CSV table of C-alpha atoms in Angstrom, one decimal:
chain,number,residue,atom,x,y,z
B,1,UNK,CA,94.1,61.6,233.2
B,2,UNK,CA,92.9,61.1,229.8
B,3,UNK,CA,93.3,64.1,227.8
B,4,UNK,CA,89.7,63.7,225.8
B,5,UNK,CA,88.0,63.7,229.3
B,6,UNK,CA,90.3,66.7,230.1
B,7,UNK,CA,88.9,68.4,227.1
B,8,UNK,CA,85.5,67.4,227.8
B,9,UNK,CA,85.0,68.3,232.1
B,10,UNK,CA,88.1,71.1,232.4
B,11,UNK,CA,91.2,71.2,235.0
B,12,UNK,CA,89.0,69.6,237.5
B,13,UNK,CA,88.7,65.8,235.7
B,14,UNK,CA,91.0,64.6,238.2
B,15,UNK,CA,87.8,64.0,240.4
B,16,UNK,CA,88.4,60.5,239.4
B,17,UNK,CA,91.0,59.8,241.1
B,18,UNK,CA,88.8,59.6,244.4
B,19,UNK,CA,87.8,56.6,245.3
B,20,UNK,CA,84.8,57.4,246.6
B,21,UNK,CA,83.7,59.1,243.8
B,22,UNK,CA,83.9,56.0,241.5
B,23,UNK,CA,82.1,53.5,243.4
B,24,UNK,CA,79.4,56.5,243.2
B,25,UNK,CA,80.1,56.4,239.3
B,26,UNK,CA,79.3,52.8,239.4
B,27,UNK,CA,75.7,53.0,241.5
B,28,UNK,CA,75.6,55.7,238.5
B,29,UNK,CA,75.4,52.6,235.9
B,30,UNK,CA,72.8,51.3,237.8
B,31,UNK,CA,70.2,54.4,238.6
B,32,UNK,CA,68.5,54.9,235.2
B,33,UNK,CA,67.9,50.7,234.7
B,34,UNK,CA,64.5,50.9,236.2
B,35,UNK,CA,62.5,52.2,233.2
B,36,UNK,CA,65.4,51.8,230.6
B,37,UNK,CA,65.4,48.0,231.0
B,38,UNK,CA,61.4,47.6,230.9
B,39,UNK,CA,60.8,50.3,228.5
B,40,UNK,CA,62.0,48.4,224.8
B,41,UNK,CA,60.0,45.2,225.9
B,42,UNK,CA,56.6,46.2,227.3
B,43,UNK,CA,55.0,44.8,223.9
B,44,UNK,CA,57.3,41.5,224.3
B,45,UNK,CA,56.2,40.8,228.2
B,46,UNK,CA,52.1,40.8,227.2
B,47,UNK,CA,52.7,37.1,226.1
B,48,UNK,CA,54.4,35.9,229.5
B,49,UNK,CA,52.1,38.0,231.2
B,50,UNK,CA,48.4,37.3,229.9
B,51,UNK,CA,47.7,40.8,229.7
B,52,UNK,CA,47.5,44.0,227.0
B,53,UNK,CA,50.5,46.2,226.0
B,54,UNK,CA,48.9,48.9,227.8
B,55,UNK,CA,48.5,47.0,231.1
B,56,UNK,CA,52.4,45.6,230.7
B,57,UNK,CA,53.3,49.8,230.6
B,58,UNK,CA,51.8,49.9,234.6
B,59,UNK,CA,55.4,48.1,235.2
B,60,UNK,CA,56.9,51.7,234.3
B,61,UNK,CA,54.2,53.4,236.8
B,62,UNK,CA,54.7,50.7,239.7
B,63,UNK,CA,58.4,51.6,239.6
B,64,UNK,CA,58.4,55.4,239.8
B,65,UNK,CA,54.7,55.6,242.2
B,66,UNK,CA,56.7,55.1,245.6
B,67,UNK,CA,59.3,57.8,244.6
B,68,UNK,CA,56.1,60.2,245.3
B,69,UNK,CA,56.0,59.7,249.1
B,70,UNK,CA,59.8,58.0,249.6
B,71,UNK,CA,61.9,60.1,248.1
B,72,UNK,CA,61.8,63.3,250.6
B,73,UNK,CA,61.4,60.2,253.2
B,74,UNK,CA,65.4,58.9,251.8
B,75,UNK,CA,66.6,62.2,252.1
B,76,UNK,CA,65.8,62.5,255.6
B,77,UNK,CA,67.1,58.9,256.5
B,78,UNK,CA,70.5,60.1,254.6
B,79,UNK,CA,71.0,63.1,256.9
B,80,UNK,CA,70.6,61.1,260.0
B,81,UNK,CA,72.1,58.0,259.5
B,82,UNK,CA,75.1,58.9,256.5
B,83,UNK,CA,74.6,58.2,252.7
B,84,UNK,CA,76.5,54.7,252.7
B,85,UNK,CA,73.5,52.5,254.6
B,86,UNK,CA,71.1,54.2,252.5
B,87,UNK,CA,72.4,53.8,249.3
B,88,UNK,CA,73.6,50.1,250.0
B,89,UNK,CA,70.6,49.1,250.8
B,90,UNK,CA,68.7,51.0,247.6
B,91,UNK,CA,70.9,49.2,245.6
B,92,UNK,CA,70.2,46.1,247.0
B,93,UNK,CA,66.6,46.3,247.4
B,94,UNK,CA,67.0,47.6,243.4
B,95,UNK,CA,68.7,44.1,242.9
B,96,UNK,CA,67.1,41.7,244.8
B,97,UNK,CA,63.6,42.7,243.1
B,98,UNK,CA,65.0,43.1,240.0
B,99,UNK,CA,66.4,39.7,239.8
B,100,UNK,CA,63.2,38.1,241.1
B,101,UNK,CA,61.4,39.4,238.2
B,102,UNK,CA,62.7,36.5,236.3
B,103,UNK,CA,61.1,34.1,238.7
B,104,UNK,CA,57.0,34.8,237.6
B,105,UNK,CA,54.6,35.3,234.9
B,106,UNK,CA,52.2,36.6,237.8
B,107,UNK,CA,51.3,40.1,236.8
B,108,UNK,CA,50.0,41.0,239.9
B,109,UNK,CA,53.5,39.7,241.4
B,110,UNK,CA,55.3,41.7,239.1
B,111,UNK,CA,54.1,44.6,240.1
B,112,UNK,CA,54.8,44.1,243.4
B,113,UNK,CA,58.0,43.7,242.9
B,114,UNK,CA,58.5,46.3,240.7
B,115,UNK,CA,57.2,48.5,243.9
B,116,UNK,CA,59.8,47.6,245.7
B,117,UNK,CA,62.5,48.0,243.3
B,118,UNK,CA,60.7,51.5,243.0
B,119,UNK,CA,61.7,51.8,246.8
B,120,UNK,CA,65.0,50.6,246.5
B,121,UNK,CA,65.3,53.6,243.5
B,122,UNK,CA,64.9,56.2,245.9
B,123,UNK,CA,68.1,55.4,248.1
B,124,UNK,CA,69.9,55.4,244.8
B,125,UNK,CA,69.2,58.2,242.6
B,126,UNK,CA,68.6,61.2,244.7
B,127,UNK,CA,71.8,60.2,247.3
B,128,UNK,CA,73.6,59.9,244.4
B,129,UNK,CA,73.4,63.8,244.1
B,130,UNK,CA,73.5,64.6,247.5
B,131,UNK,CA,77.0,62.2,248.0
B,132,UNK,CA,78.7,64.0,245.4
B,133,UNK,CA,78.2,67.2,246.8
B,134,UNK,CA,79.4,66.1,250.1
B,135,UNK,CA,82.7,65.2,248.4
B,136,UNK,CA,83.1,68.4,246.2
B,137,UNK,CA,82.5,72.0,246.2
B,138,UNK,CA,82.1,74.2,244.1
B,139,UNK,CA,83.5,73.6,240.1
B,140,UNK,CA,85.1,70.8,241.3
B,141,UNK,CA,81.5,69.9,242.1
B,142,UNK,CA,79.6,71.0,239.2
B,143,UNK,CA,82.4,69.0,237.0
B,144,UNK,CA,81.7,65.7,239.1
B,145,UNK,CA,78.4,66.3,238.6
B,146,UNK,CA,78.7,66.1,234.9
B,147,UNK,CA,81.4,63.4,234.9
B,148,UNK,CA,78.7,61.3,236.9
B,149,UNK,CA,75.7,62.6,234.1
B,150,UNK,CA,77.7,60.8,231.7
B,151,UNK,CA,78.1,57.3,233.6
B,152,UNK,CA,74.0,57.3,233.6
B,153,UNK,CA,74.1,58.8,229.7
B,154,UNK,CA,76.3,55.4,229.1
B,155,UNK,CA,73.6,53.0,231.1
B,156,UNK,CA,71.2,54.7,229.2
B,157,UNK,CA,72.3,53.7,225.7
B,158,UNK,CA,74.3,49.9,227.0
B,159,UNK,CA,71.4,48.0,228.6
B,160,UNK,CA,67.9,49.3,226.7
B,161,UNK,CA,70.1,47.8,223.4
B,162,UNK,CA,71.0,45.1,225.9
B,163,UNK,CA,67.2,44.4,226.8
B,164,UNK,CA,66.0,44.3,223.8
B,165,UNK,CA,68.5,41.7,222.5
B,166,UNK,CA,68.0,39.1,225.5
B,167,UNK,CA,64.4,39.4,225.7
B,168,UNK,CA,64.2,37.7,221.8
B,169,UNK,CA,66.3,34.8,223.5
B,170,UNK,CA,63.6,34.4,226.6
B,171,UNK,CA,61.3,37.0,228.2
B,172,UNK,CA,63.0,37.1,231.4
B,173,UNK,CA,66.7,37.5,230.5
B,174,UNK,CA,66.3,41.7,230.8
B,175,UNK,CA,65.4,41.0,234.1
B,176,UNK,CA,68.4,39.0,235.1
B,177,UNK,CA,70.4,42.4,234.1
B,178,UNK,CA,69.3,44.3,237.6
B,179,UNK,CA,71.8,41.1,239.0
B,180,UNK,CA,74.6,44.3,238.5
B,181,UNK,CA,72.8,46.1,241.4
B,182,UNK,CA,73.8,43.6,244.2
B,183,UNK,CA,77.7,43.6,243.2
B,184,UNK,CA,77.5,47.5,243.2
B,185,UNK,CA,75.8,47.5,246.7
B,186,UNK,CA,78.5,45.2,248.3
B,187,UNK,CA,81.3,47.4,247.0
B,188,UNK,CA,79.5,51.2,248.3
B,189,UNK,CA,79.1,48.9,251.8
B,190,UNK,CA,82.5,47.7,252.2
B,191,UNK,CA,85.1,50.6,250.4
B,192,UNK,CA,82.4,53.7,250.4
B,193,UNK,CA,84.7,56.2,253.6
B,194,UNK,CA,81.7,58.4,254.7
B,195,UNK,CA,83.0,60.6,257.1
B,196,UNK,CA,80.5,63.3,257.4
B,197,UNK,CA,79.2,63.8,260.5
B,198,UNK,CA,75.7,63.5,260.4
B,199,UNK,CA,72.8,63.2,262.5
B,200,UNK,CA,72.7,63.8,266.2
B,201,UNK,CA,71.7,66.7,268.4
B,202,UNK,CA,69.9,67.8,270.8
B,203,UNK,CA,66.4,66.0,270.2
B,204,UNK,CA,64.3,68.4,270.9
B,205,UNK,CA,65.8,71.4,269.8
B,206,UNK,CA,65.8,69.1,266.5
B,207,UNK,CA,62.1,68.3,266.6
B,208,UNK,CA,61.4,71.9,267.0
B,209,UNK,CA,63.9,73.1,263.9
B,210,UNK,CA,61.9,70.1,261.6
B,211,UNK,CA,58.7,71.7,262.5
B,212,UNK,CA,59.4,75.7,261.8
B,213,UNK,CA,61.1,74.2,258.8
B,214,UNK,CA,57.9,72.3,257.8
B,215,UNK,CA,55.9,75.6,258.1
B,216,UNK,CA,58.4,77.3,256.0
B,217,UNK,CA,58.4,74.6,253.2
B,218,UNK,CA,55.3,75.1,253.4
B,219,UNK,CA,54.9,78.2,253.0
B,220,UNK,CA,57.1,78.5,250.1
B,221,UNK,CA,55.8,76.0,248.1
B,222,UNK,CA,52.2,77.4,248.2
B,223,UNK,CA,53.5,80.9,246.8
B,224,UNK,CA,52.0,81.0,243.4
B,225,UNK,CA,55.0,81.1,241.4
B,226,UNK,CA,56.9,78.3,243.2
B,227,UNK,CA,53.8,75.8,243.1
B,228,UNK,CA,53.6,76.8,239.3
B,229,UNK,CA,57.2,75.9,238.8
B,230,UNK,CA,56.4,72.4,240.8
B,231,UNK,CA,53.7,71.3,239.0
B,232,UNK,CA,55.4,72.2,236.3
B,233,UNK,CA,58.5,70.2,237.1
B,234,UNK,CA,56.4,67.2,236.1
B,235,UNK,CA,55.5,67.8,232.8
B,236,UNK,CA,59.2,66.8,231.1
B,237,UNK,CA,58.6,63.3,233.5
B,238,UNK,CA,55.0,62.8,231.6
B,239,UNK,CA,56.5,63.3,228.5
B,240,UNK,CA,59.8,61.3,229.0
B,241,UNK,CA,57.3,58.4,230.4
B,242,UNK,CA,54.7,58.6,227.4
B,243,UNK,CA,58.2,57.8,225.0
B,244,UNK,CA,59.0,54.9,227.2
B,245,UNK,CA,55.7,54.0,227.6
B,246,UNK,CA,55.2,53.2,223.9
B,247,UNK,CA,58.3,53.6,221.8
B,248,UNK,CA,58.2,49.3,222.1
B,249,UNK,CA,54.6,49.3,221.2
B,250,UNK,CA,54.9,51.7,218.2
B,251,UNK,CA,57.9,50.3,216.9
B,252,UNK,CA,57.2,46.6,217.2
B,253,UNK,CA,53.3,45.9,217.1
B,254,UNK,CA,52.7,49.1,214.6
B,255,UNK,CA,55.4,48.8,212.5
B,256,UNK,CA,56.9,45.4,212.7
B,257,UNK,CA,60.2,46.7,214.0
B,258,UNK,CA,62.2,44.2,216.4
B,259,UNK,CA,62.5,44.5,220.1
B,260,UNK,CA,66.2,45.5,219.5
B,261,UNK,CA,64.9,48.1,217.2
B,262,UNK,CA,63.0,49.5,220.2
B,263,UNK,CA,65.9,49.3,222.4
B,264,UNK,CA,68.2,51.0,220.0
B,265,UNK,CA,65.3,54.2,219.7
B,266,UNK,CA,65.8,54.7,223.6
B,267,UNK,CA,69.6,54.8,223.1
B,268,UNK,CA,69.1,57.4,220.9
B,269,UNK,CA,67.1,59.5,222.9
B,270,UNK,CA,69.1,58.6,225.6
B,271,UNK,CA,72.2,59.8,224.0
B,272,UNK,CA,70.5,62.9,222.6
B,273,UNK,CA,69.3,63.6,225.8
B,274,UNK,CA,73.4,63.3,227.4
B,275,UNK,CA,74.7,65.6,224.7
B,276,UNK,CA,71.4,67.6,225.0
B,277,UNK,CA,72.2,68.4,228.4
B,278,UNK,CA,75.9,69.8,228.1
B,279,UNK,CA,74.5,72.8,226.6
B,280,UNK,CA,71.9,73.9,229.5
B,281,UNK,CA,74.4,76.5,231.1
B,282,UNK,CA,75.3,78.3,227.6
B,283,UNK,CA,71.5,78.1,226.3
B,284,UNK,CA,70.5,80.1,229.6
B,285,UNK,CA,73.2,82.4,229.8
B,286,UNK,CA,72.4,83.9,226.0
B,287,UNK,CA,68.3,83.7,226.4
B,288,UNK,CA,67.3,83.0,230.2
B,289,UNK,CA,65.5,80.3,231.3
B,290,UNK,CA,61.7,80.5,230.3
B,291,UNK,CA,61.7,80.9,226.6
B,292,UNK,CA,64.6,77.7,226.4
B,293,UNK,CA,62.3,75.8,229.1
B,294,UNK,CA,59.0,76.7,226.5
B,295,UNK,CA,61.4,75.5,223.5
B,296,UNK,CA,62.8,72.4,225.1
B,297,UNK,CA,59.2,70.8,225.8
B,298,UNK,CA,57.9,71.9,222.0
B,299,UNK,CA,61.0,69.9,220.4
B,300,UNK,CA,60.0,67.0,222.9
B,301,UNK,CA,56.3,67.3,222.1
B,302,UNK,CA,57.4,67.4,218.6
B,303,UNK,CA,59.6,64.2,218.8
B,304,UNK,CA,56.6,62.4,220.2
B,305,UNK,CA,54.1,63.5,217.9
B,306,UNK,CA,56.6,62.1,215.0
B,307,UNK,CA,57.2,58.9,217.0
B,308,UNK,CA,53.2,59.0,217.1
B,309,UNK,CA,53.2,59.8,212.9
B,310,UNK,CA,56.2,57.5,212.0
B,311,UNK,CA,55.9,55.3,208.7
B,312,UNK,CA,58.7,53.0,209.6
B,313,UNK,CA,61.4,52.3,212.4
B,314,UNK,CA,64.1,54.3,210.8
B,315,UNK,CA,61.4,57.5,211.1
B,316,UNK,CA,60.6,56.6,214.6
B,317,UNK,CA,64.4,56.2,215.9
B,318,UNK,CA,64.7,59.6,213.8
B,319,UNK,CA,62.3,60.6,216.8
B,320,UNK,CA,64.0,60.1,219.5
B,321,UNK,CA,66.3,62.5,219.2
B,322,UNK,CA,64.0,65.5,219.7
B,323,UNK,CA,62.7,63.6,222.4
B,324,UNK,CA,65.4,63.4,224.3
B,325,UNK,CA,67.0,66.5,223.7
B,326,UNK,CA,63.7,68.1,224.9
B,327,UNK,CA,62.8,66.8,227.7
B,328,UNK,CA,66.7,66.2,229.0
B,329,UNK,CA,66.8,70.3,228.5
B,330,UNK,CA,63.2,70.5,230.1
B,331,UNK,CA,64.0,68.7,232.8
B,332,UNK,CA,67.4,70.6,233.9
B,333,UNK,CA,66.2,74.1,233.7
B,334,UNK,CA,63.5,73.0,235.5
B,335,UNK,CA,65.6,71.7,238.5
B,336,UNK,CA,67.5,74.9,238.1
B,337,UNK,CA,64.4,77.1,238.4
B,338,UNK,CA,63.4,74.8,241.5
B,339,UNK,CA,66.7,75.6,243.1
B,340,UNK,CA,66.8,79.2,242.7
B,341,UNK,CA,63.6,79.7,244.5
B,342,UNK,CA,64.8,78.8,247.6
B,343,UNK,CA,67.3,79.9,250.5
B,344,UNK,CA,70.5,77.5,251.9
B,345,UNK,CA,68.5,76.0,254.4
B,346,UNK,CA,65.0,75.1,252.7
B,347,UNK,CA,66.3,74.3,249.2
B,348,UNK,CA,67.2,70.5,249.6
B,349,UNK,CA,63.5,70.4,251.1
B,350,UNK,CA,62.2,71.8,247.7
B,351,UNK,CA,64.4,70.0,245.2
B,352,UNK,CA,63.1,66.6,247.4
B,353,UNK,CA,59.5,68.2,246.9
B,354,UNK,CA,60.1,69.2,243.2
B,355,UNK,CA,61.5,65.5,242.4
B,356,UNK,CA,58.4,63.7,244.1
B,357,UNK,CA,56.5,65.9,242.2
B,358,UNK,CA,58.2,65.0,239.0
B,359,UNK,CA,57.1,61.4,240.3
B,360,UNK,CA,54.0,61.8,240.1
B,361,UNK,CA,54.1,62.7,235.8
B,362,UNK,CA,56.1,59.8,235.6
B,363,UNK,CA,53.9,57.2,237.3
B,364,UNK,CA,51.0,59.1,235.7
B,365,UNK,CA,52.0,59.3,232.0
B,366,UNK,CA,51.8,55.2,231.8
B,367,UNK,CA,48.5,55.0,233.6
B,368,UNK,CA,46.4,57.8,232.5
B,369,UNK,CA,47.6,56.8,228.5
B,370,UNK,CA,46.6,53.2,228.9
B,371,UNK,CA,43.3,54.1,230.4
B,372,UNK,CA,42.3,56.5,227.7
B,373,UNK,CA,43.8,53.9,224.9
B,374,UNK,CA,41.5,51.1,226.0
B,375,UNK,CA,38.6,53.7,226.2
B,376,UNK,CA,38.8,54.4,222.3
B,377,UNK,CA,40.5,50.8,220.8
B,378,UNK,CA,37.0,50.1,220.1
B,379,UNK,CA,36.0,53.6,218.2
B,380,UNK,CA,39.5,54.1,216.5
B,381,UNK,CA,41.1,50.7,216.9
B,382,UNK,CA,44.3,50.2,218.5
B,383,UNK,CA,46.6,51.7,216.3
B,384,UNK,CA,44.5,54.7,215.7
B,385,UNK,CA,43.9,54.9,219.6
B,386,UNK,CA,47.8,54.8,220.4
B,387,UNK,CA,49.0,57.5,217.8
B,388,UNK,CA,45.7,59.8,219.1
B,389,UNK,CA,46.7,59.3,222.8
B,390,UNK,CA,50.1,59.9,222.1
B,391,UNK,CA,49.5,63.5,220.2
B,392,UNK,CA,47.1,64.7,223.0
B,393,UNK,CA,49.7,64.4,225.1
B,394,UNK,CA,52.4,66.1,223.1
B,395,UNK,CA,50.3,69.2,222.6
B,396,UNK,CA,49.1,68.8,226.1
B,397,UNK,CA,52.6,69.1,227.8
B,398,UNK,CA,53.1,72.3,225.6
B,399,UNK,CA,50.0,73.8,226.5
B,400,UNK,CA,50.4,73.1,230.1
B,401,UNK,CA,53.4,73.2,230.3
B,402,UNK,CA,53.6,76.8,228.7
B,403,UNK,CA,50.6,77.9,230.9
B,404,UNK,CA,52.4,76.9,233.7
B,405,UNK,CA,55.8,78.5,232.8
B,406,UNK,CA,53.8,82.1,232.4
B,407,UNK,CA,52.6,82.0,235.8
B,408,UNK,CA,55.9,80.7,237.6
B,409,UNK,CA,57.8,83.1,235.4
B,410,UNK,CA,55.2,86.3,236.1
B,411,UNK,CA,56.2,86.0,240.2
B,412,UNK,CA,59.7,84.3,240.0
B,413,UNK,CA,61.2,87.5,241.9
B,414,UNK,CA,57.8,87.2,244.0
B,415,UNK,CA,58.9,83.3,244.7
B,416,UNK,CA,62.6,84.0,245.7
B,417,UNK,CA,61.7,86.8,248.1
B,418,UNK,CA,59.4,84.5,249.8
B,419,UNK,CA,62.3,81.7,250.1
B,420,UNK,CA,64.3,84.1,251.4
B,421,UNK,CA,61.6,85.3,253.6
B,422,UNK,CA,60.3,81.9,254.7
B,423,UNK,CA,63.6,81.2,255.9
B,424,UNK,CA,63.6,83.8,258.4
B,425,UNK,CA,60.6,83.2,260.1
C-alpha cells in the first residue's frame, strides 16, 4: 500500500485490495459526469442547439428532475434484487444516453436523453453508498467511504477540464466522454461478487412491514424539525446548481474567458470542495453542527456572489473555491443531520427521502434562474440580469437556509425522539 494513501485514510487503506471495492471505485469516476461534463459548455451548446444560454442550463435540470421520484424507487429495487443488476444497468443506461447525445442538435431530443441518463444516475450514485457499506463496517467503512470521495473528487477536476478542451474542437466531443460508462458497467456485471442475501420473504408479512414502515416514515418526516432539516437538505443542491448553471456563461460570454477556462473554475471548486470535505468530522467535533452548517452556506453564498461580481476569469476561478468549500461542507453536515434523526430501521428511508429532496434544488436552481433571467434581460440586459439573479440567490440560500437551520435545530432532540418513537409503533 502506498504510504501517502496510508497517511492520508489510516491503518485501514488496505480496503483496496478488495476487488469489489475497486470496480466500485471505478463506477466512482463515472457518478459526478452528469453535470460536470455539461456544466463548462452550456454557453458553447446554444449554437448547435438554436436556443439561449439560459434554455441550454435545462440540460442540468433534465438530468437531476428524475432523481426526485427514482431515487428512493432504486433503493428499493437494490434491496430486492442485489446492487450488481441495478448498478449495471445505471451505468449503462448513463452510457448509452450519454453517447447518443453526440448524435442531434434537437433540443427537445436532448433533453430526453438527458432524462434518461438522469435515470440511469440513480442506479449509480446512491448504490454506490449503499454497496460500500455492505462490504465494510465500521472504520473500515467510514475510510472506504472516503477513499471512494476522492475517486469522484478526481472525476470532478479530469473531465470538466476535459469538456471544455474537446468542445473547442466540435460541440459534441464532451458527449462522446459518457462512452467510459458502458466499459464500467460490463466490468461491475461480469467481476462484481454480490453475495448478500437479499430480497425474499414471506410476501405478505413483507407487504405489511412496507406499509407500517410507510406510516412511520411518514410520520417522522412530518415532525417539524425533521421536515426543516429536509427542505433544508436542498439548499447546498440550489446553490451548487446555480455555479454550474452559469460559471460557463459568466466566464465565457461576460468576460471573454475560454470554455477551458470555465472547465478549469469547476475543477477548482471541485477540488476545493474534496479537500473541503476532509475536515467535516473535526469542524463538528470543536463547534457542533448548526453554526458550521450556517457558515458553510455563507462562504458558498459568498463564492457565488464573487463569481456574480468578478472583473476577469482569474477573479472568477478565485471564486470557486468558496464555492465549493461551502456547499461540499453544507452538503455533508447536512446528510449527517439527516441521519441522526432517524432509528436503524427507518434511516435508509430518510437519507433516500433527504437525497430526492436535495433533487429537487438541484433541478430547480437551473430552471427557476433561467426563468427569472429572461424576465429582466429586457429591463437590465443580459449581463446585468445574470449577475442580479445570481446574488438573489446567494443571499437567498443564506436566508433560507439559516431560517430553516433555526427551526430544525430548535426540535433536533424533539426529531430524534420521534425516530426513535416512530420506529416502535
Amino acid at each position: 500500500m502506498p504510504l501517502s494513501l496510508s497517511r492520508v485514510v489510516g491503518d485501514d487503506a488496505d480496503v483496496l485490495a478488495d476487488q469489489d471495492f475497486r470496480l466500485l471505485l471505478l463506477a466512482s469516476l463515472i457518478s459526478p459526469m452528469g453535470a460536470s461534463v455539461v456544466s463548462p459548455v452550456v454557453e458553447t451548446l446554444a449554437g448547435p442547439y438554436g436556443v439561449p444560454p439560459a434554455e441550454v442550463a435545462l440540460l442540468l435540470s433534465a438530468f437531476t428532475a428524475p432523481g426526485i421520484v427514482c431515487i428512493p424507487l432504486s433503493g428499493v429495487l437494490a434491496d430486492r434484487y442485489g446492487r450488481k443488476p441495478v448498478l449495471a444497468a445505471g451505468l449503462a443506461l448513463f452510457g448509452l444516453a450519454g453517447v447518443a447525445l453526440t448524435l442531434t442538435t434537437d433540443f427537445r431530443v436532448a433533453l430526453g436523453l438527458r432524462l434518461l441518463q438522469g435515470v440511469g444516475y440513480t442506479g449509480i450514485g446512491p448504490i454506490l453508498i449503499t454497496a460500500t457499506g455492505d462490504l465494510f463496517s465500521g472504520a473500515r467503512e467510514s475510510a472506504a467511504q472516503g477513499v471512494r470521495f476522492t475517486a469522484v473528487g478526481a472525476s470532478l477536476t479530469v473531465f470538466p477540464l476535459l469538456s471544455g478542451v474537446l468542445v473547442a474542437v466540435a460541440w459534441w466531443f464532451p458527449f462522446a466522454l459518457y462512452a467510459a460508462a458502458l466499459p464500467v458497467a460490463a466490468a461491475v456485471w461480469l467481476l462484481f461478487d454480490e453475495s448478500a442475501d437479499l430480497g425474499g420473504g414471506d410476501d405478505d408479512a413483507s407487504t405489511d412491514d412496507d406499509t407500517s414502515g410507510v406510516r412511520a416514515l411518514l410520520s417522522l418526516a412530518t415532525r417539524p424539525a425533521v421536515a426543516a432539516t429536509l427542505v433544508g437538505r436542498a439548499t447546498p443542491g440550489f446553490l451548487w446548481f446555480a455555479f454550474l448553471t452559469y460559471n460557463s456563461i459568466v466566464v465565457v460570454r461576460l468576460l471573454g474567458g475560454t470554455p477551458g477556462a470555465a472547465g478549469a473554475l469547476v475543477a477548482v471548486a471541485s477540488v476545493t470542495s474534496a479537500v473541503a470535505t476532509t475536515q467535516t468530522g473535526r469542524i463538528t467535533a470543536r463547534f457542533g453542527r448548526t453554526a458550521p452548517t450556517f457558515a458553510s452556506l455563507v462562504v458558498g453564498a459568498v463564492g457565488l456572489a464573487g463569481l456574480a461580481l468578478a472583473p476577469s476569469v482569474p477573479a472568477a476561478l478565485l471564486a470557486g473555491v468558496p464555492v465549493g468549500a461551502g456547499f461540499s461542507v453544507a452538503l455533508t453536515l447536512y446528510r449527517s443531520a439527516i441521519t441522526g434523526l432517524a432509528s436503524d430501521d427507518l434511516r435508509g428511508g430518510l437519507v433516500s427521502l433527504g437525497e430526492s429532496v436535495g433533487r429537487v434544488g438541484s433541478t430547480g436552481a437551473p430552471v427557476a434562474m433561467g426563468a427569472v433571467v429572461t424576465l429582466l434581460t429586457d429591463s437590465l440586459g443580459y449581463a446585468g440580469a445574470v449577475r442580479g439573479v445570481s446574488l438573489a440567490v446567494a443571499v437567498g440560500v443564506v436566508v433560507v437556509g439559516g431560517a430553516l437551520l433555526v427551526v430544525g435545530d430548535h426540535g433536533a432532540d424533539d426529531g430524534r425522539e420521534a425516530g426513535a418513537t416512530a420506529s416502535d409503533d
